[in-house]
């Protein structure tokens, strides 16, 4: 970095910047409902402390000589003015009404942020005597899902009377996590990537990816959001997964796959292709893993029809382990290095490329994108008096995006999708199908 307060956009951040206005705003909007009363003044004070502690929450997009970068604003009275614009009390929404919160979530997710002159986040507080709520929406340029959870840890710490710990300003590059550490390892890395790519092409030659889309649009559309609290509690989900010799994440992936495959029960070539987020921080050299920013890649598991759920879980588990091993062995170095060069195209050419990919159906060639936040109760500091009762995370996507996690004994699932290609009713039916599958599995395991 040539300047300590000027960060170059990494490949993901440049994609979000090039897609801004095409996809709609690339926001991560978390609807948070508190378990008890919270004073509005405390929320305002805590959010302002968070902006001081997390410098990327003071980042604005600024043009450079060749490409844009993220400029970190000094924490001064000018930021106070921007804060007053970003945070507001929201009248007219009853946070005790869960449907009202859900109805607010989607439209707010689609609201753009003034990234070149304002803070990369927006917050709306819904006052209530017993169950107030907070919509906290952060642009993806500021950070990824893990960064968002980190920020929520700082927010909950501040609400409970602690000063949020200062977050370092890390180098944005993902290359230390993906490039072979020795030149002599490059040939094996490229050969493994080529073998895996060809194997996928051969497998998919006669396969059809199942999705909820009724047609393919040439345009990007506003995103709609659906909240779902699954009937199976997280402790039960973990117990069933353990009994099946797998993890909750793999079991949930299998449930999604089975729900997709049930939509094409008469098609032997049907495949549920599920894109899964992979946090690259674990693959950085020891002591160099960044804390806050965008450091995520993806892998795809492709589920075929299996004799039973046990076989489906075993197949997905094997695919997931192989996918993670490919990152561990740095087999994605060549394509990810290529993606690192794409920002040199500039925003205009990159945006045109995204439009072309959209029209060719290359941006949404999977059944869904699945991300699991896991157990999020750790966002509460020890002995917390102010706690969350509900959390519903959502982000914009070119296709169906499913986010899950657990909080306060609830297993939540949030589905977001482009409105012009995927009908809301299809999403409701799909989430209900996943819920029923889990309940049936719970009943079966209880009777065994």
Coordinates of C-alpha atoms in Angstrom, one line a residue, residues 243-423:
X243 CA -25.2 -39.2 14.6
X244 CA -24.9 -39.3 10.8
X245 CA -21.1 -38.8 11.1
X246 CA -21.2 -35.3 9.5
X247 CA -21.5 -31.6 10.4
X248 CA -24.5 -29.3 10.6
X249 CA -23.2 -27.5 7.5
X250 CA -23.1 -30.6 5.4
X251 CA -26.5 -31.8 6.6
X252 CA -28.1 -28.5 5.8
X253 CA -26.4 -28.6 2.3
X254 CA -27.9 -32.0 1.8
X255 CA -31.3 -30.8 2.8
X256 CA -31.1 -28.0 0.3
X257 CA -30.0 -30.5 -2.4
X258 CA -32.8 -32.9 -1.6
X259 CA -35.3 -30.0 -1.8
X260 CA -34.1 -29.0 -5.2
X261 CA -34.0 -32.5 -6.6
X262 CA -37.6 -33.1 -5.4
X263 CA -38.6 -30.4 -8.0
X264 CA -37.3 -32.7 -10.8
X265 CA -38.1 -36.2 -9.4
X266 CA -38.7 -37.5 -12.9
X267 CA -35.4 -36.3 -14.4
X268 CA -32.5 -38.7 -13.8
X269 CA -30.1 -36.1 -15.0
X270 CA -31.1 -33.4 -12.5
X271 CA -28.3 -31.9 -10.4
X272 CA -28.5 -29.5 -7.4
X273 CA -25.5 -27.3 -7.8
X274 CA -24.8 -25.4 -4.6
X275 CA -22.2 -22.7 -4.4
X276 CA -20.6 -22.5 -0.9
X277 CA -18.6 -19.7 0.5
X278 CA -15.0 -20.5 1.6
X279 CA -13.2 -18.2 4.1
X280 CA -9.6 -17.8 2.8
X281 CA -8.3 -16.5 6.1
X282 CA -7.4 -20.0 7.3
X283 CA -5.1 -20.4 4.3
X284 CA -2.9 -17.4 5.0
X285 CA 0.6 -17.9 6.3
X286 CA 0.6 -18.1 10.1
X287 CA 0.2 -14.7 11.7
X288 CA -0.8 -13.0 8.5
X289 CA -4.5 -13.7 8.3
X290 CA -6.5 -10.5 7.9
X291 CA -9.4 -9.7 10.2
X292 CA -11.7 -7.3 8.4
X293 CA -12.2 -7.1 4.6
X294 CA -13.2 -9.3 1.7
X295 CA -11.3 -12.6 1.8
X296 CA -13.8 -15.2 0.5
X297 CA -13.7 -17.6 -2.4
X298 CA -16.3 -20.2 -3.4
X299 CA -16.6 -23.9 -4.3
X300 CA -19.5 -25.8 -5.8
X301 CA -20.9 -29.2 -4.7
X302 CA -23.1 -31.0 -7.3
X303 CA -25.7 -33.3 -5.8
X304 CA -27.3 -36.1 -7.8
X305 CA -30.1 -38.3 -6.8
X306 CA -29.0 -40.9 -4.2
X307 CA -30.6 -44.0 -2.8
X308 CA -31.3 -42.3 0.5
X309 CA -30.2 -39.3 2.6
X310 CA -27.3 -41.1 4.2
X311 CA -25.8 -41.6 0.7
X312 CA -26.5 -38.0 -0.2
X313 CA -24.8 -36.7 3.0
X314 CA -21.8 -39.0 2.4
X315 CA -21.4 -37.7 -1.2
X316 CA -21.7 -34.1 -0.3
X317 CA -19.4 -34.5 2.6
X318 CA -16.8 -36.1 0.3
X319 CA -17.2 -33.3 -2.3
X320 CA -16.9 -30.6 0.4
X321 CA -13.7 -32.1 1.9
X322 CA -12.2 -32.4 -1.6
X323 CA -13.1 -28.8 -2.3
X324 CA -11.5 -27.6 0.9
X325 CA -8.5 -29.7 0.3
X326 CA -8.0 -28.0 -3.1
X327 CA -7.7 -24.7 -1.3
X328 CA -5.4 -26.2 1.3
X329 CA -3.2 -27.5 -1.5
X330 CA -3.4 -24.1 -3.4
X331 CA -4.9 -25.6 -6.5
X332 CA -6.8 -22.5 -7.4
X333 CA -3.7 -20.3 -7.9
X334 CA -4.0 -19.9 -11.7
X335 CA -7.7 -18.8 -12.0
X336 CA -7.6 -16.7 -8.8
X337 CA -4.4 -15.0 -10.0
X338 CA -6.2 -14.2 -13.3
X339 CA -9.1 -12.7 -11.3
X340 CA -6.6 -10.5 -9.5
X341 CA -5.7 -8.9 -12.8
X342 CA -9.3 -8.1 -13.8
X343 CA -9.4 -4.8 -12.0
X344 CA -6.9 -3.5 -14.5
X345 CA -9.8 -3.6 -17.0
X346 CA -11.4 -0.7 -15.2
X347 CA -15.0 -0.3 -14.1
X348 CA -16.4 0.3 -17.6
X349 CA -15.1 -2.8 -19.3
X350 CA -15.7 -4.9 -16.2
X351 CA -19.3 -3.7 -16.1
X352 CA -19.8 -4.5 -19.8
X353 CA -18.4 -8.0 -19.1
X354 CA -20.9 -8.5 -16.3
X355 CA -23.8 -7.5 -18.6
X356 CA -22.5 -10.0 -21.3
X357 CA -22.3 -12.8 -18.7
X358 CA -25.8 -12.0 -17.5
X359 CA -27.2 -12.3 -21.0
X360 CA -25.4 -15.6 -21.5
X361 CA -26.6 -17.0 -18.2
X362 CA -23.1 -17.3 -16.7
X363 CA -23.8 -15.4 -13.5
X364 CA -26.5 -17.7 -12.2
X365 CA -25.5 -21.2 -13.3
X366 CA -26.1 -22.8 -9.9
X367 CA -29.2 -23.8 -7.9
X368 CA -28.3 -21.5 -5.1
X369 CA -25.5 -19.9 -3.2
X370 CA -25.4 -21.2 0.4
X371 CA -23.6 -19.6 3.3
X372 CA -23.8 -20.8 6.9
X373 CA -22.9 -18.4 9.7
X374 CA -23.0 -21.2 12.3
X375 CA -23.6 -20.4 15.9
X376 CA -23.6 -16.6 16.3
X377 CA -24.3 -16.5 20.1
X378 CA -20.6 -15.5 20.5
X379 CA -21.5 -12.0 19.4
X380 CA -22.7 -11.4 22.9
X381 CA -20.0 -10.5 25.4
X382 CA -19.8 -12.5 28.6
X383 CA -22.6 -11.6 31.0
X384 CA -24.4 -9.5 28.4
X385 CA -27.5 -7.7 29.6
X386 CA -28.3 -6.5 26.1
X387 CA -28.8 -9.4 23.8
X388 CA -30.3 -10.3 20.4
X389 CA -33.3 -12.6 20.1
X390 CA -33.4 -12.7 16.3
X391 CA -31.0 -12.2 13.4
X392 CA -31.9 -12.3 9.7
X393 CA -28.9 -11.7 7.3
X394 CA -29.4 -11.0 3.6
X395 CA -27.5 -9.7 0.6
X396 CA -28.1 -9.0 -3.0
X397 CA -27.5 -11.9 -5.4
X398 CA -27.9 -12.7 -9.1
X399 CA -29.7 -15.9 -8.1
X400 CA -31.1 -17.6 -5.0
X401 CA -29.0 -17.0 -1.9
X402 CA -29.6 -19.0 1.3
X403 CA -28.1 -17.8 4.6
X404 CA -28.4 -19.9 7.7
X405 CA -27.2 -19.8 11.3
X406 CA -28.3 -20.1 14.9
X407 CA -28.9 -17.6 17.6
X408 CA -30.6 -17.8 21.0
X409 CA -31.8 -21.4 20.4
X410 CA -33.3 -20.6 17.0
X411 CA -32.1 -22.0 13.6
X412 CA -32.7 -19.2 11.2
X413 CA -32.8 -19.3 7.4
X414 CA -33.0 -16.2 5.1
X415 CA -33.6 -16.5 1.4
X416 CA -33.0 -13.6 -1.0
X417 CA -33.6 -13.7 -4.8
X418 CA -34.1 -11.5 -7.9
X419 CA -37.8 -10.9 -8.2
X420 CA -38.1 -11.1 -12.0
X421 CA -36.7 -14.6 -12.4
X422 CA -37.7 -16.4 -9.1
X423 CA -41.3 -16.1 -7.9

